[in-house]
Short mmCIF file of C-alpha atoms in Angstrom, two decimals:
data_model
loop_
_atom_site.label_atom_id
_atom_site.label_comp_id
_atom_site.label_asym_id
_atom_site.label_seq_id
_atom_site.Cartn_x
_atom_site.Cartn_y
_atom_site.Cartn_z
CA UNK A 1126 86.17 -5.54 -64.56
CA UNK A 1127 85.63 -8.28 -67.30
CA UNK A 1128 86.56 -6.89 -70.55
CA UNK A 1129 82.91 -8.77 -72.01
CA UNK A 1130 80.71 -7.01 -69.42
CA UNK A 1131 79.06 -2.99 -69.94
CA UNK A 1132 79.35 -0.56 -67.76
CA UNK A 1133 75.84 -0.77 -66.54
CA UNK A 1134 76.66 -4.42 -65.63
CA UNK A 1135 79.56 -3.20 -63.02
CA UNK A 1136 78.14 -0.67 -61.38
CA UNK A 1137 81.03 -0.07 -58.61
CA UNK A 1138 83.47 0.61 -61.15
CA UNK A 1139 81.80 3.43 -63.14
CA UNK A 1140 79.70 6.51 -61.94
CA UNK A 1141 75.61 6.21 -61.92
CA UNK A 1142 74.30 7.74 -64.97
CA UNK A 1143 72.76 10.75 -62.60
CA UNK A 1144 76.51 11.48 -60.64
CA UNK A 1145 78.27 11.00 -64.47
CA UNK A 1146 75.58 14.35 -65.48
CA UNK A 1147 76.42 15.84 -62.05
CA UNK A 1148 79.95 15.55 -63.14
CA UNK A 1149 80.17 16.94 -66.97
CA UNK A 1150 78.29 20.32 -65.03
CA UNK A 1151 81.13 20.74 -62.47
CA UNK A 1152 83.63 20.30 -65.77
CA UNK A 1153 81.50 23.25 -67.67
CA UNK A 1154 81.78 25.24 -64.47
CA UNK A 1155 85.31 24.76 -64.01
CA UNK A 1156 86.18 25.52 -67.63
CA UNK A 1157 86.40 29.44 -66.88
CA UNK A 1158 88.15 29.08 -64.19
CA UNK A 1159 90.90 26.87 -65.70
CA UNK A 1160 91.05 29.72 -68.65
CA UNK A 1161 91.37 32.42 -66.21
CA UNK A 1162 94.59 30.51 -64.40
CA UNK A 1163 96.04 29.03 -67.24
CA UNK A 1164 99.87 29.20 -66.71
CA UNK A 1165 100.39 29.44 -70.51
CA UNK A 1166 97.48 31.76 -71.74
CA UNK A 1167 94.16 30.84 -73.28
CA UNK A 1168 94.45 30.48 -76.88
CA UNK A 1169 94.60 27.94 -80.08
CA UNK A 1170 97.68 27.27 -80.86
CA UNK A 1171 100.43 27.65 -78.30
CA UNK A 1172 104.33 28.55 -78.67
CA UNK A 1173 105.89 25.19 -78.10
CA UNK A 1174 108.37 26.62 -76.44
CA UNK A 1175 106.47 27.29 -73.26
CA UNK A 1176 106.77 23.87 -72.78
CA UNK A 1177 110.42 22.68 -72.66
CA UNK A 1178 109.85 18.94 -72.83
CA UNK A 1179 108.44 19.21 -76.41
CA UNK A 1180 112.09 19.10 -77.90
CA UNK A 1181 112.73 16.01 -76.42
CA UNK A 1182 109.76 14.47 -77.71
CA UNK A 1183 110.39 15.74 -81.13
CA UNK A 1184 113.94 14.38 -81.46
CA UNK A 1185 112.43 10.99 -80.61
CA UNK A 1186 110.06 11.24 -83.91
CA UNK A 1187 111.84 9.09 -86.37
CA UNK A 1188 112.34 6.34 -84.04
CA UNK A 1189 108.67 6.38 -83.18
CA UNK A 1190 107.92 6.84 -87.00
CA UNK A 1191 109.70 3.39 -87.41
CA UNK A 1192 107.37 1.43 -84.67
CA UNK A 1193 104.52 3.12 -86.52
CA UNK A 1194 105.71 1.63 -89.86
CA UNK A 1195 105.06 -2.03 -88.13
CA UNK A 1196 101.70 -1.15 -87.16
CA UNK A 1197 100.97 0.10 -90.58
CA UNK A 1198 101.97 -3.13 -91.59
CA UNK A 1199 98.20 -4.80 -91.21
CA UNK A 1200 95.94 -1.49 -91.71
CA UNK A 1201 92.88 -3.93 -92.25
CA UNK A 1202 93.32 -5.04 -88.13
CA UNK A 1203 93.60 -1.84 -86.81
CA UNK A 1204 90.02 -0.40 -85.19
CA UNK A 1205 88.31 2.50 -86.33
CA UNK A 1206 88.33 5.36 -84.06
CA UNK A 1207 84.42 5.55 -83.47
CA UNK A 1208 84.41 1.85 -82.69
CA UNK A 1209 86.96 2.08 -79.84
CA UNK A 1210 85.38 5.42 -78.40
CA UNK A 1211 81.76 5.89 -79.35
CA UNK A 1212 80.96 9.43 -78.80
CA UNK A 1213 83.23 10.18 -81.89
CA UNK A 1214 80.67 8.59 -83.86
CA UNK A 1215 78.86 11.87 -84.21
CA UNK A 1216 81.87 13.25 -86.09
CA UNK A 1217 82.67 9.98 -88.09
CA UNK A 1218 81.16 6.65 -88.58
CA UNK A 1219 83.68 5.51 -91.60
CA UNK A 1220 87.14 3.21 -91.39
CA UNK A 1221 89.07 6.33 -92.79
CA UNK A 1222 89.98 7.31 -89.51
CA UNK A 1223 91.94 4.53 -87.47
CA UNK A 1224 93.52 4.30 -84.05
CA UNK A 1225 96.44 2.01 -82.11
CA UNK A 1226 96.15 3.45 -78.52
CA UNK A 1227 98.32 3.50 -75.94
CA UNK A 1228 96.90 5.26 -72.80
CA UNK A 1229 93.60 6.41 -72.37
CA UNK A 1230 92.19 7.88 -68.89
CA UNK A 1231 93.17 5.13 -66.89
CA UNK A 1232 93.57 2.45 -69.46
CA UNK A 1233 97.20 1.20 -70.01
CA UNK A 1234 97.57 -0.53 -73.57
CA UNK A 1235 100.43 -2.65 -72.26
CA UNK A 1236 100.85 -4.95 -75.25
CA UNK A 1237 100.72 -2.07 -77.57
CA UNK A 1238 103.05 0.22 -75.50
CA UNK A 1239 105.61 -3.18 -75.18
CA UNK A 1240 105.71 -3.70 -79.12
CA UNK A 1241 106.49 0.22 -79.76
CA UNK A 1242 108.98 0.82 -76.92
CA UNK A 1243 110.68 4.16 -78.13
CA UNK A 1244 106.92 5.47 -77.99
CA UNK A 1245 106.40 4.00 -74.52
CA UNK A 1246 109.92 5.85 -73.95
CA UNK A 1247 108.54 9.29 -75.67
CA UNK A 1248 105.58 9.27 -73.65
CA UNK A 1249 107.03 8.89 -70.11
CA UNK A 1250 108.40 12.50 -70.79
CA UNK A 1251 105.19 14.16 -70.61
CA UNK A 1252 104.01 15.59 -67.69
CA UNK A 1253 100.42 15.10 -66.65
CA UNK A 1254 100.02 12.64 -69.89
CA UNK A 1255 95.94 11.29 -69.88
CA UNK A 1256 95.81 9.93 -73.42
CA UNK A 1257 97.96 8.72 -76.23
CA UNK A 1258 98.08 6.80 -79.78
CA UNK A 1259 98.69 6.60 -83.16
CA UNK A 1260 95.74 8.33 -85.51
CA UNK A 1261 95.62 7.71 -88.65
CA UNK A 1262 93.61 9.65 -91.32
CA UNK A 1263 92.87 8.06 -94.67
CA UNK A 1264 93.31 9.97 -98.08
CA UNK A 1265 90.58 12.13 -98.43
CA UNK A 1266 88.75 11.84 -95.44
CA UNK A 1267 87.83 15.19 -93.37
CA UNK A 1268 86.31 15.35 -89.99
CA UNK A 1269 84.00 18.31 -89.78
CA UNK A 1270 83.73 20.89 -87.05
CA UNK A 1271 83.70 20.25 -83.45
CA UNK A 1272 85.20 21.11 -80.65
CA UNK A 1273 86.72 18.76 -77.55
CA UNK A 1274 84.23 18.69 -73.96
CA UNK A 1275 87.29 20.25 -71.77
CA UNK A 1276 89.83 22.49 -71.58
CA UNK A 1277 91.69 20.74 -68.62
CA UNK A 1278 93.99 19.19 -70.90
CA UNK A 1279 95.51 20.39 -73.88
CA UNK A 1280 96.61 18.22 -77.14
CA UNK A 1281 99.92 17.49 -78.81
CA UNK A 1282 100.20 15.98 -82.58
CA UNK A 1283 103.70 14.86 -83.45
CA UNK A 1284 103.07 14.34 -86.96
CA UNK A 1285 105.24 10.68 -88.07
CA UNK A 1286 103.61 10.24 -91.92
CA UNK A 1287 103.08 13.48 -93.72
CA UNK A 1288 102.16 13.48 -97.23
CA UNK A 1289 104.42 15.23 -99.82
CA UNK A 1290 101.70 18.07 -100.87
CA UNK A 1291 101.72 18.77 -97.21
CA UNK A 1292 99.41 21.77 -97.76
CA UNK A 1293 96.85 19.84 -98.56
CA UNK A 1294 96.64 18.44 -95.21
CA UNK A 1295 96.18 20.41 -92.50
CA UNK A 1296 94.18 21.29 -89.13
CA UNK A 1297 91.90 24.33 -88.10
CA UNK A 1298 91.75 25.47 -84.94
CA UNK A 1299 90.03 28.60 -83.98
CA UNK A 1300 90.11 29.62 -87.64
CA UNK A 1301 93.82 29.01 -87.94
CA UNK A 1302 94.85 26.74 -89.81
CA UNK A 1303 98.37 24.84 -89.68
CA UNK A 1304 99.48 22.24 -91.74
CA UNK A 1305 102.14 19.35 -90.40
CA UNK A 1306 105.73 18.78 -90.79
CA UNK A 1307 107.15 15.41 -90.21
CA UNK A 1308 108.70 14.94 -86.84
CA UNK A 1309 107.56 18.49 -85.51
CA UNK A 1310 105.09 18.66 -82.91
CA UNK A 1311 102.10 21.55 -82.61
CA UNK A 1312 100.06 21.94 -79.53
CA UNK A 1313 96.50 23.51 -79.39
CA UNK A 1314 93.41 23.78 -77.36
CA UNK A 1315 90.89 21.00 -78.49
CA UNK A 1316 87.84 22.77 -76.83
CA UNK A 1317 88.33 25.62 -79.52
CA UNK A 1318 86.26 24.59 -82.59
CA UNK A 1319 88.56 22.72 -84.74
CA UNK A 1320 88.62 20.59 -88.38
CA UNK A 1321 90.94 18.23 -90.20
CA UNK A 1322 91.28 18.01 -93.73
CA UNK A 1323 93.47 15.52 -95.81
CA UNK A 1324 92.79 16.36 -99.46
CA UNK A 1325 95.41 13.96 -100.86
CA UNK A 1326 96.37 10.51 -102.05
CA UNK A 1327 98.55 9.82 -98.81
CA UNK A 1328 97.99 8.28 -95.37
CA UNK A 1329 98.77 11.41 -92.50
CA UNK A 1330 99.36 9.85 -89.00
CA UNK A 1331 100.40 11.88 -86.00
CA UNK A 1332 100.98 10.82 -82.38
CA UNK A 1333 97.86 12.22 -80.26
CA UNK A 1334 98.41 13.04 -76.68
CA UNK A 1335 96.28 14.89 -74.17
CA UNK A 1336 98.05 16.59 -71.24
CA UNK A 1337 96.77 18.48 -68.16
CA UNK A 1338 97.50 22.01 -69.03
CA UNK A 1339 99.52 23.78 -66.37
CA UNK A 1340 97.14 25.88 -64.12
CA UNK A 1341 97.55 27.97 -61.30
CA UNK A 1342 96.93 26.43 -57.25
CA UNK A 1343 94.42 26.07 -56.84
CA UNK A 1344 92.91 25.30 -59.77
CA UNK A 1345 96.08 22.72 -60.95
CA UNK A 1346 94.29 20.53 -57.75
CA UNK A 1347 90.31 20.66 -59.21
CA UNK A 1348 91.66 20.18 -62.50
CA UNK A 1349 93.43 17.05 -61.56
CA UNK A 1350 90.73 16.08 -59.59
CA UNK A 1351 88.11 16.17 -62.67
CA UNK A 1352 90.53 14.43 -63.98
CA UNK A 1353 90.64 11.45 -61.81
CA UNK A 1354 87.17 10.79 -62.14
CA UNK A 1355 86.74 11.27 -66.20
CA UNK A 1356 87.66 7.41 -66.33
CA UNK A 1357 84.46 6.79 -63.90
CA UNK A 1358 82.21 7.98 -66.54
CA UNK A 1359 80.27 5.26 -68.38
CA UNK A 1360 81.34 6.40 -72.11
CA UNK A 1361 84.95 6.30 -71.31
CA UNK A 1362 84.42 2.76 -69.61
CA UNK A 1363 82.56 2.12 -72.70
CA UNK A 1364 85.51 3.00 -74.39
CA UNK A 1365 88.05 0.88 -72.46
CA UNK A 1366 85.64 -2.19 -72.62
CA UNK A 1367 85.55 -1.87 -76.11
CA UNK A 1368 89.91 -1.39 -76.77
CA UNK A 1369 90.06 -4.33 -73.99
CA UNK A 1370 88.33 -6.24 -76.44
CA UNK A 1371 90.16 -5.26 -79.53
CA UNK A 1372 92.97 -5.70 -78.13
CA UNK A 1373 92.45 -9.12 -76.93
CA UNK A 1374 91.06 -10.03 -80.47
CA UNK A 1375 94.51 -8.59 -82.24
CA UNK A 1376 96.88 -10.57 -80.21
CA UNK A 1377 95.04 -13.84 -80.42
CA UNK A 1378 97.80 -14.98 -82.56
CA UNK A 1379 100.81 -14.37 -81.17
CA UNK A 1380 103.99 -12.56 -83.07
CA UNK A 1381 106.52 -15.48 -83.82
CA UNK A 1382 110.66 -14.07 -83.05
CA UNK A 1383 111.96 -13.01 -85.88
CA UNK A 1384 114.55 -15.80 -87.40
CA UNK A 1385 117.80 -14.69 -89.90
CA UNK A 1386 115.27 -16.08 -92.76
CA UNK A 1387 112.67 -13.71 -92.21
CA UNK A 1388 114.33 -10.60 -91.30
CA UNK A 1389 115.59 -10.88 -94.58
CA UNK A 1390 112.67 -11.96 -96.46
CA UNK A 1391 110.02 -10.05 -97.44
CA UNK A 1392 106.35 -10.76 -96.13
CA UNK A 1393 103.67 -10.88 -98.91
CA UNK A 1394 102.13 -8.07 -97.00
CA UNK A 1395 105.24 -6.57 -96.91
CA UNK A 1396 105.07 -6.13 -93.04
CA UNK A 1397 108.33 -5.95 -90.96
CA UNK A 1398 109.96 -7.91 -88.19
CA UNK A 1399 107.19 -7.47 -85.43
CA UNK A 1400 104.53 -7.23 -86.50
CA UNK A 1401 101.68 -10.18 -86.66
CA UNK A 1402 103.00 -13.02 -89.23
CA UNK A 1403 101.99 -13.46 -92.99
CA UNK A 1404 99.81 -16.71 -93.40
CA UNK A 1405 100.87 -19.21 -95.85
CA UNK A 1406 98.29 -21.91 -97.55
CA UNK A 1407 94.53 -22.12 -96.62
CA UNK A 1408 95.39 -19.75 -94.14
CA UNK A 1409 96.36 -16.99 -96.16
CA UNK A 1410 93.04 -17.56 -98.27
CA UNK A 1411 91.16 -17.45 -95.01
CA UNK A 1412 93.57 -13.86 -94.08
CA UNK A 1413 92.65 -12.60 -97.04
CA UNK A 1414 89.12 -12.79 -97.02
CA UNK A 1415 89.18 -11.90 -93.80
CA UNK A 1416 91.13 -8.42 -95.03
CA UNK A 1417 88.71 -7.98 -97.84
CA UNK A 1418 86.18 -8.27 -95.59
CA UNK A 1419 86.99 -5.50 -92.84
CA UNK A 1420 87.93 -3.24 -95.81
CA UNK A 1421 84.47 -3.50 -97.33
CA UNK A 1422 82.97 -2.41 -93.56
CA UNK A 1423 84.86 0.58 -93.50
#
C-alpha cells in the first residue's frame, strides 16, 4: 500500500467499514472468555514474576536508556501520539505526549528499530510482542481516565527516564496506583480503567509494549486469531499510513557517520553521535524556525 493513499482508497488491504464493526463485537464477546482462561489470572497489576522473560528485558534497560537519549536529542521532530494513532485523540490532542515506534500490529519501524539496536535486541525476547515504542510524557501533562478496547494483550512499561520526585509520577490502574523506577518494568491490564499523571518539572519515558497474554487452548488460538486481523481494521491502517509518513518525513535527511571531530564535539543541540546532524549557516536559521515552529503546534 502507498504510504500517501487512506484506507478507504485500498480497499483489499483493510476490512470494509461493516466487517471492521462485525469484528470489534466478536473482540467484546471474546473478552470474557479470555478472562475466564487467562493463564496468569485476571487482574491490574500482575507479579512480574509469572513471566520469566521480564528479567531479561530489565537488565537490558540502561542500554536501551542510552538509544533513547539520541532520540531525545531532537524532541521538536518526534510526532505526537494522537497524530500517529488517531483514536487517542479523545484522550489527548496536545504535543505533551510524544511517540518513536517501533512495531505496531503489523507495522515494522525498520529504520527506527536499526538506529536503536539494543531495543530491537530487547524486544525479540518477548513472546507474542504486537506493539512497541518509546512514550514520552511531558512535565505536567496527565491523560485522564480510560481504559484500552481489549484484553487479548497485556502491557509492559520499562520505565528509561524517571524524574527524581518519582512520586509525583505515577500510573492508576484499577484504582492502584504505582509509581516507576528506572530500569524496572511493571505489567498491567490496559482494559482496566487506568490514568497517568506527571506532576513534575521532568520528562518520564518508558518503553510501551503490548503482548498476547497467555491463555488457555483454545482460547490462546481465537485470541491470536483477533489478533491477526486488528491490523485489517481501517484506524490501525490509519495509523500505519500516518507513521509511514512520519517516518519518511524524519529520515529525509540522512544521519552523516560520525567522524573523530564530531564524536568529540558537542552539537549546538547537544545531540549525540546518531542522531540527525546540527545545521550550520542559513540552515540552522531555517532548523530553528522550523523547531520554534512545531513547538508552538504542540
Amino acid at each position: 500500500m502507498s504510504a500517501t493513499r487512506s484506507p478507504a482508497q485500498n480497499p483489499n488491504r483493510t476490512l470494509p467499514r461493516w466487517l471492521a464493526r462485525f469484528f470489534f463485537q466478536c473482540v467484546e464477546a471474546a473478552q470474557r472468555s479470555i478472562a475466564r482462561h487467562s493463564l496468569v489470572g485476571d487482574k491490574p497489576i500482575f507479579d512480574n514474576a509469572q513471566f520469566p522473560w521480564v528479567e531479561a528485558i530489565e537488565a537490558q534497560a540502561p542500554a536501551i536508556a542510552r538509544e533513547l537519549e539520541a532520540v531525545l536529542a531532537t524532541p521538536g521532530r518526534l510526532p505526537a501520539f494522537h497524530e500517529i494513532s488517531p483514536d487517542v485523540a479523545t484522550i489527548t490532542q496536545d504535543h505533551q505526549w510524544q511517540t518513536f515506534v517501533f512495531l505496531g500490529y503489523g507495522m515494522r519501524a525498520e529504520r527506527n528499530l536499526a538506529r536503536c539496536p539494543a531495543t530491537a535486541a530487547a524486544l525479540d525476547g518477548i513472546p507474542g510482542l504486537r506493539t512497541a515504542f518509546f512514550s514520552i510524557l511531558s512535565p505536567g501533562k496527565k491523560i485522564p481516565l480510560h481504559r484500552g478496547p481489549y484484553n487479548g494483550v497485556l502491557r509492559l512499561h520499562l520505565a528509561l527516564k524517571v524524574p527524581r520526585e518519582r512520586e509525583k509520577c505515577w500510573i492508576e490502574v484499577d484504582g492502584q496506583r504505582y509509581v516507576w523506577q528506572a530500569n524496572r518494568a511493571v505489567i498491567f491490564d490496559d482494559a482496566y480503567e487506568h490514568q497517568v499523571h506527571n506532576d513534575t518539572d521532568e520528562t518520564r519515558v518508558v518503553l510501551f509494549v503490548d503482548f498476547e497474554r497467555p491463555c488457555k487452548a483454545p482460547v490462546s488460538w481465537l485470541n491470536k486469531l483477533l489478533l491477526s486481523f486488528a491490523p485489517l481494521t481501517p484506524e490501525l491502517q490509519q495509523a500505519k499510513t500516518n507513521h509511514e509518513k512520519w517516518e519518511r518525513d524524519y529520515y529525509a535527511t540522512p544521519t552523516p557517520t560520525p567522524t573523530a571531530s564530531t564524536a568529540t564535539s558537542a552539537s549546538p543541540s547537544g545531540a549525540p553521535s546518531g542522531t540527525p546532524p546540527a545545521q550550520s549557516g542559513a540552515a540552522k536559521d531555517t532548523h530553528a524556525e522550523t523547531v520554534a515552529d512545531e513547538r508552538a503546534h504542540g
